[in-house]
Coordinates of C-alpha atoms in Angstrom, one line a residue:
X860 CA 9.9 18.9 10.9
X861 CA 8.5 20.2 14.2
X862 CA 5.6 22.6 13.4
X863 CA 3.0 22.1 10.7
X864 CA 0.1 24.5 9.9
X865 CA -3.2 23.6 8.3
X866 CA -5.7 26.3 7.4
X867 CA -9.3 25.1 7.5
X868 CA -12.0 26.2 5.2
X869 CA -15.6 25.1 4.6
X870 CA -15.1 22.7 1.7
X871 CA -16.7 19.3 1.7
X872 CA -13.1 17.9 1.7
X873 CA -12.2 19.7 4.9
X874 CA -12.6 16.8 7.3
X875 CA -10.5 14.3 5.2
X876 CA -7.9 16.9 4.6
X877 CA -7.5 17.6 8.3
X878 CA -7.2 13.9 9.0
X879 CA -4.4 13.7 6.4
X880 CA -2.6 16.7 8.1
X881 CA -3.0 15.0 11.5
X882 CA -1.7 11.7 10.3
X883 CA 1.2 13.4 8.5
X884 CA 2.1 15.4 11.7
X885 CA 1.8 12.2 13.8
X886 CA 4.3 10.4 11.5
X887 CA 6.8 13.2 12.2
X888 CA 6.0 13.7 15.8
X889 CA 5.2 17.3 14.9
X890 CA 2.9 19.8 16.5
X891 CA -0.1 20.7 14.3
X892 CA -1.6 24.1 14.3
X893 CA -5.2 24.1 13.0
X894 CA -6.1 27.7 12.1
X895 CA -8.7 29.9 10.5
X896 CA -8.2 33.5 9.4
X897 CA -11.1 35.9 9.3
X898 CA -11.2 39.5 8.3
X899 CA -12.4 42.4 10.4
X900 CA -15.9 43.7 9.3
X901 CA -18.0 46.6 10.4
X902 CA -21.8 46.4 10.4
X903 CA -23.1 48.7 7.7
X904 CA -24.9 51.8 9.1
X905 CA -24.3 51.0 12.8
X906 CA -20.4 51.0 12.9
X907 CA -20.7 48.1 15.4
X908 CA -17.7 45.8 15.0
X909 CA -18.6 42.2 14.7
X910 CA -15.0 40.8 14.6
X911 CA -15.4 39.4 18.2
X912 CA -18.4 37.5 17.0
X913 CA -16.5 36.1 14.0
X914 CA -13.6 35.1 16.3
X915 CA -15.9 33.2 18.7
X916 CA -17.7 31.5 15.8
X917 CA -14.5 30.7 14.1
X918 CA -13.0 29.1 17.2
X919 CA -16.1 27.1 17.9
X920 CA -16.1 25.8 14.3
X921 CA -12.5 24.8 14.5
X922 CA -12.9 22.9 17.8
X923 CA -16.0 21.0 16.4
X924 CA -14.0 20.3 13.3
X925 CA -11.1 18.8 15.1
X926 CA -13.4 16.6 17.2
X927 CA -14.4 14.8 14.0
X928 CA -11.0 13.4 13.3
X929 CA -8.6 11.0 15.1
X930 CA -6.0 13.2 16.8
X931 CA -4.5 10.4 19.0
X932 CA -0.9 11.1 19.8
X933 CA -0.8 14.5 18.1
X934 CA -0.3 17.8 19.8
X935 CA -3.1 19.8 18.0
X936 CA -3.3 23.6 18.7
X937 CA -6.4 25.4 17.5
X938 CA -6.1 29.1 16.8
X939 CA -8.0 31.9 15.0
X940 CA -6.5 35.1 13.6
X941 CA -7.9 38.2 12.2
X942 CA -6.4 40.1 9.3
X943 CA -5.7 39.8 5.6
X944 CA -5.0 36.3 4.4
X945 CA -1.5 36.5 3.0
X946 CA 0.0 38.9 5.5
X947 CA -1.5 37.1 8.5
X948 CA -0.4 33.7 7.2
X949 CA 3.2 34.9 6.8
X950 CA 3.1 36.5 10.3
X951 CA 1.7 33.4 11.9
X952 CA 4.2 31.2 10.2
X953 CA 7.1 33.3 11.4
X954 CA 5.8 33.6 15.0
X955 CA 5.1 29.9 15.3
X956 CA 8.2 28.8 13.4
X957 CA 6.2 26.8 10.9
X958 CA 8.1 24.3 8.7
X959 CA 5.3 23.4 6.3
X960 CA 1.7 24.4 5.4
X961 CA -0.6 21.6 4.4
X962 CA -3.2 22.9 2.0
X963 CA -6.3 21.4 0.4
X964 CA -6.7 22.5 -3.2
X965 CA -10.1 24.2 -2.7
X966 CA -10.9 25.4 0.8
X967 CA -14.2 27.0 -0.2
X968 CA -14.7 26.7 -3.9
X969 CA -17.6 24.6 -5.2
X970 CA -16.7 24.8 -8.8
X971 CA -15.8 21.3 -10.0
X972 CA -13.5 22.6 -12.7
X973 CA -11.2 24.3 -10.2
X974 CA -8.0 22.6 -9.0
X975 CA -6.6 25.3 -6.8
X976 CA -9.1 27.8 -5.4
X977 CA -8.5 31.4 -4.6
X978 CA -7.5 30.9 -0.9
X979 CA -5.0 28.1 -1.5
X980 CA -3.9 29.8 -4.7
X981 CA -3.0 33.0 -2.8
X982 CA -1.0 31.2 -0.2
X983 CA 1.0 29.3 -2.9
X984 CA 1.5 32.2 -5.2
X985 CA 1.9 35.2 -2.8
X986 CA 3.9 33.7 0.1
X987 CA 7.3 32.0 0.2
X988 CA 6.3 29.4 2.7
X989 CA 6.9 25.7 1.9
X990 CA 3.5 24.1 1.1
X991 CA 2.1 20.6 0.6
X992 CA -1.0 20.5 -1.6
X993 CA -2.9 17.3 -0.9
X994 CA -5.5 16.0 -3.4
X995 CA -9.1 16.0 -2.3
X996 CA -10.1 12.8 -0.4
X997 CA -6.4 11.6 -0.3
X998 CA -5.6 9.3 2.6
X999 CA -2.3 9.4 4.3
X1000 CA 0.3 6.9 3.3
X1001 CA 4.1 6.8 3.5
X1002 CA 6.0 8.6 0.7
X1003 CA 8.4 6.2 -1.0
X1004 CA 9.1 8.0 -4.3
X1005 CA 9.6 11.7 -5.0
X1006 CA 9.9 13.4 -8.4
X1007 CA 11.6 16.9 -8.2
X1008 CA 11.0 19.0 -11.4
X1009 CA 13.3 21.9 -12.1
X1010 CA 14.2 24.1 -15.1
X1011 CA 17.2 25.4 -13.2
X1012 CA 19.1 23.6 -10.4
X1013 CA 20.9 26.7 -9.3
X1014 CA 20.5 27.2 -5.5
X1015 CA 21.4 30.5 -3.9
X1016 CA 19.3 30.5 -0.8
X1017 CA 20.0 28.6 2.4
X1018 CA 17.7 25.9 3.8
X1019 CA 15.3 25.9 0.9
X1020 CA 15.7 22.2 0.5
X1021 CA 14.9 21.4 4.1
X1022 CA 11.3 20.2 3.6
X1023 CA 12.5 17.9 0.9
X1024 CA 15.3 16.6 3.0
X1025 CA 13.0 16.0 6.0
X1026 CA 10.5 14.0 3.9
X1027 CA 13.2 12.0 2.1
X1028 CA 15.0 11.2 5.4
X1029 CA 11.8 10.4 7.3
X1030 CA 10.3 8.0 4.8
X1031 CA 13.6 6.8 3.3
X1032 CA 12.2 7.9 0.0
X1033 CA 13.9 7.6 -3.4
X1034 CA 14.2 11.0 -5.1
X1035 CA 14.4 11.4 -8.9
X1036 CA 15.3 14.7 -10.5
X1037 CA 13.6 15.9 -13.7
X1038 CA 15.6 18.7 -15.4
X1039 CA 13.5 20.4 -18.1
X1040 CA 15.3 22.4 -20.8
X1041 CA 13.0 25.2 -21.8
X1042 CA 13.5 28.0 -24.3
X1043 CA 14.7 30.1 -21.4
X1044 CA 17.6 27.7 -20.6
X1045 CA 20.8 29.3 -19.6
X1046 CA 24.3 27.8 -19.4
X1047 CA 24.8 26.3 -16.0
X1048 CA 21.1 25.7 -15.2
X1049 CA 21.7 22.0 -15.1
X1050 CA 24.7 22.2 -12.8
X1051 CA 23.5 20.3 -9.7
X1052 CA 25.2 21.3 -6.5
X1053 CA 26.4 18.9 -3.9
X1054 CA 23.5 19.5 -1.5
X1055 CA 20.9 18.6 -4.1
X1056 CA 23.0 15.9 -5.7
X1057 CA 23.2 14.0 -2.3
X1058 CA 19.4 13.7 -2.3
X1059 CA 19.0 12.4 -5.9
X1060 CA 18.9 8.8 -7.0
X1061 CA 18.4 9.3 -10.7
X1062 CA 18.4 12.3 -13.0
X1063 CA 16.1 12.6 -16.1
X1064 CA 16.6 15.2 -18.8
X1065 CA 13.7 16.5 -20.9
X1066 CA 13.1 19.3 -23.3
X1067 CA 9.7 21.1 -23.3
X1068 CA 8.2 24.5 -23.7
X1069 CA 7.7 24.8 -20.0
X1070 CA 8.6 22.8 -16.8
X1071 CA 4.8 22.2 -16.4
X1072 CA 4.7 20.4 -19.8
X1073 CA 7.8 18.4 -18.9
X1074 CA 6.2 17.2 -15.7
X1075 CA 3.0 16.1 -17.6
X1076 CA 5.1 14.1 -20.0
X1077 CA 7.3 12.3 -17.5
X1078 CA 5.7 12.1 -14.0
X1079 CA 3.5 9.0 -14.8
X1080 CA 6.5 6.9 -15.9
X1081 CA 8.2 7.7 -12.7
X1082 CA 5.1 6.8 -10.6
X1083 CA 6.1 9.0 -7.6
X1084 CA 4.1 9.4 -4.4
X1085 CA 5.0 13.1 -4.3
X1086 CA 5.8 15.8 -6.9
X1087 CA 8.2 18.5 -5.7
X1088 CA 8.4 21.8 -7.5
X1089 CA 9.8 25.2 -6.8
X1090 CA 8.0 28.5 -6.4
X1091 CA 9.3 31.0 -8.9
X1092 CA 8.1 34.4 -10.0
X1093 CA 8.3 33.3 -13.7
X1094 CA 9.1 29.7 -13.4
X1095 CA 7.1 26.5 -12.8
X1096 CA 3.6 26.6 -14.1
X1097 CA 4.2 30.2 -15.4
X1098 CA 0.8 30.5 -17.0
X1099 CA -0.9 29.0 -13.9
X1100 CA 0.6 31.6 -11.5
X1101 CA -1.2 34.5 -13.5
X1102 CA -4.3 34.0 -11.4
X1103 CA -4.9 32.7 -7.9
X1104 CA -7.5 30.2 -9.2
X1105 CA -6.0 27.3 -11.2
X1106 CA -8.3 25.2 -13.3
X1107 CA -8.2 21.4 -13.6
X1108 CA -7.9 21.7 -17.4
X1109 CA -4.5 23.5 -16.9
X1110 CA -3.3 21.3 -14.0
X1111 CA -4.9 18.6 -12.0
X1112 CA -3.0 16.5 -9.6
X1113 CA -5.9 14.4 -8.4
X1114 CA -3.8 11.5 -7.2
X1115 CA -0.5 13.1 -6.4
X1116 CA 0.4 15.5 -3.5
X1117 CA 2.5 18.4 -4.6
X1118 CA 5.3 19.9 -2.4
X1119 CA 6.0 23.5 -3.3
X1120 CA 9.4 24.7 -2.1
X1121 CA 10.5 28.3 -1.6
X1122 CA 12.4 30.1 -4.3
X1123 CA 15.9 28.6 -4.8
X1124 CA 17.5 31.9 -5.9

């Protein structure tokens, strides 16, 4: 893992989140890109563009933000970009060869009942970039146990397991696999290929209405440091992907980081 990106918002958790991202990058010896994306606005009535003002203010905000955390030993690059959030994030990640985005659940939201705000929700839902969602106020610590939750272990795309492999190898973490049989189960869904099998220590089988419910029923007994799920159009947390905002009553990982991999198929 060589390049990590952390988008910065204006939440009260922004400083502790950036410190986690810095500590995580330091552990891997990775470069950390601290970015903020702003849209292009035109002043009503005057047609005077103010995007250059937004760029200057955004850059100043990022630099002052970085100064508040301990970046010792980490190559931190501060950048601002203008454009639409999802399109710009995807373009930036391709051009900078980003391996992982580190997200805080709520970059701007002040609603206490919200787990995943609109900005983070859009990035998780509408992009296919591996993301690590870090709980608010969570301090960095080595990852020793990982729970991977899947309703289908079929893998058709190359390199989708790379973030999981990197984290497992780097921390020498034990990886357990939770295979959840849902009403949409198809023959062969639980056939684990060699690439995934080599990562797994134990396999747990469960039967639930959704993968989400299976995780809620089993992740506590496994006591992992990291939950790993897969981004699917109609898969994990199906009902939660309907909107960009995800409420805590539907899912709240307040003590557990969540690694979201790209689609396997």
